[in-house]
Amino acid sequence: MNIELIDTHCHLDFPVFDEDRADVVAEAEAASVSAFVIPGVVAQDWPRLLGCCAEYGFSPALGLHPCFIDQHQDADLERLEALLVSEQVVAVGEIGLDFFIANPDQTRQVALFDAQLELAKQFNLPVLLHVRKAHDQVLRLLRQQKLPRAGIVHAYSGSEQQATQYAELGFKLGIGGSLTYDRAKKLRRIATDMPLSTLVLETDSPDIPLLNHRGTPNQPKRVREVAEVLAGLRGISLEELAHATSTTARKLLNL
């Protein structure tokens, strides 16, 4: 079967892969995964991420993740801007709002997110969004910023109405391992009913394990299992699903 799959969100630079990264990549390629997008989360790890991407041919994104707000420094935004000038990155990310974590500093999260949206607009880049319990707030900021390239809502967890609102702004929904669980009825309904052109695939490796793979680090090769489940839910072939999602990802991210 001649198909192409793209993992639009995986953290292959993380130390958990240091011992077997080459094998993980080879296994993913054997499963027809041909491209890997690696988002940044904290400034101190950007050099590691960029080095890993250069070595393996991954596509880097750089951003300041809301869950690590205590680790971010004011100067990190200047460092990010400088790297967006000097490095070939495909997106600003992983950025967003997370009001699910304990005691979130909502004010600082919003300020940091808004500043990074400004950078994405300045450099005409899409964004990779992390959003938990804050979809309405994120949508409001996106409407204000009017990003020309939009982006991807990673590990989509919002409502059907919010999914439509993201799509109206040009955003794609990142569909990953959560889809493989029967209990994920809302996500399955959204992934089935939304236009195929609004969906892309991801794993969030090493996180968000798939059904039957809990207890071990997630891997990009399993994006194929996500694709198989999504194709089954939509009643289309794996080939059609792979072609559509990969075409969308390549166009959005200039891969």
Coordinates of C-alpha atoms in Angstrom, one line a residue, residues 135-136 139 143 156 159-171 194:
H135 CA -11.1 27.1 24.0
D136 CA -13.4 30.1 24.2
L139 CA -10.9 31.6 20.1
R143 CA -10.3 36.5 16.3
Y156 CA -8.3 18.7 20.0
S159 CA -16.9 21.0 21.5
E160 CA -18.4 20.5 18.1
Q161 CA -19.4 24.2 18.0
Q162 CA -15.8 25.2 18.9
A163 CA -14.4 22.9 16.2
T164 CA -16.5 24.7 13.7
Q165 CA -15.4 28.1 15.0
Y166 CA -11.7 27.0 14.7
A167 CA -12.3 25.8 11.1
E168 CA -14.0 29.1 10.2
L169 CA -10.7 30.8 11.2
G170 CA -8.7 28.4 9.0
F171 CA -7.4 26.1 11.8
M194 CA -16.0 17.7 10.4

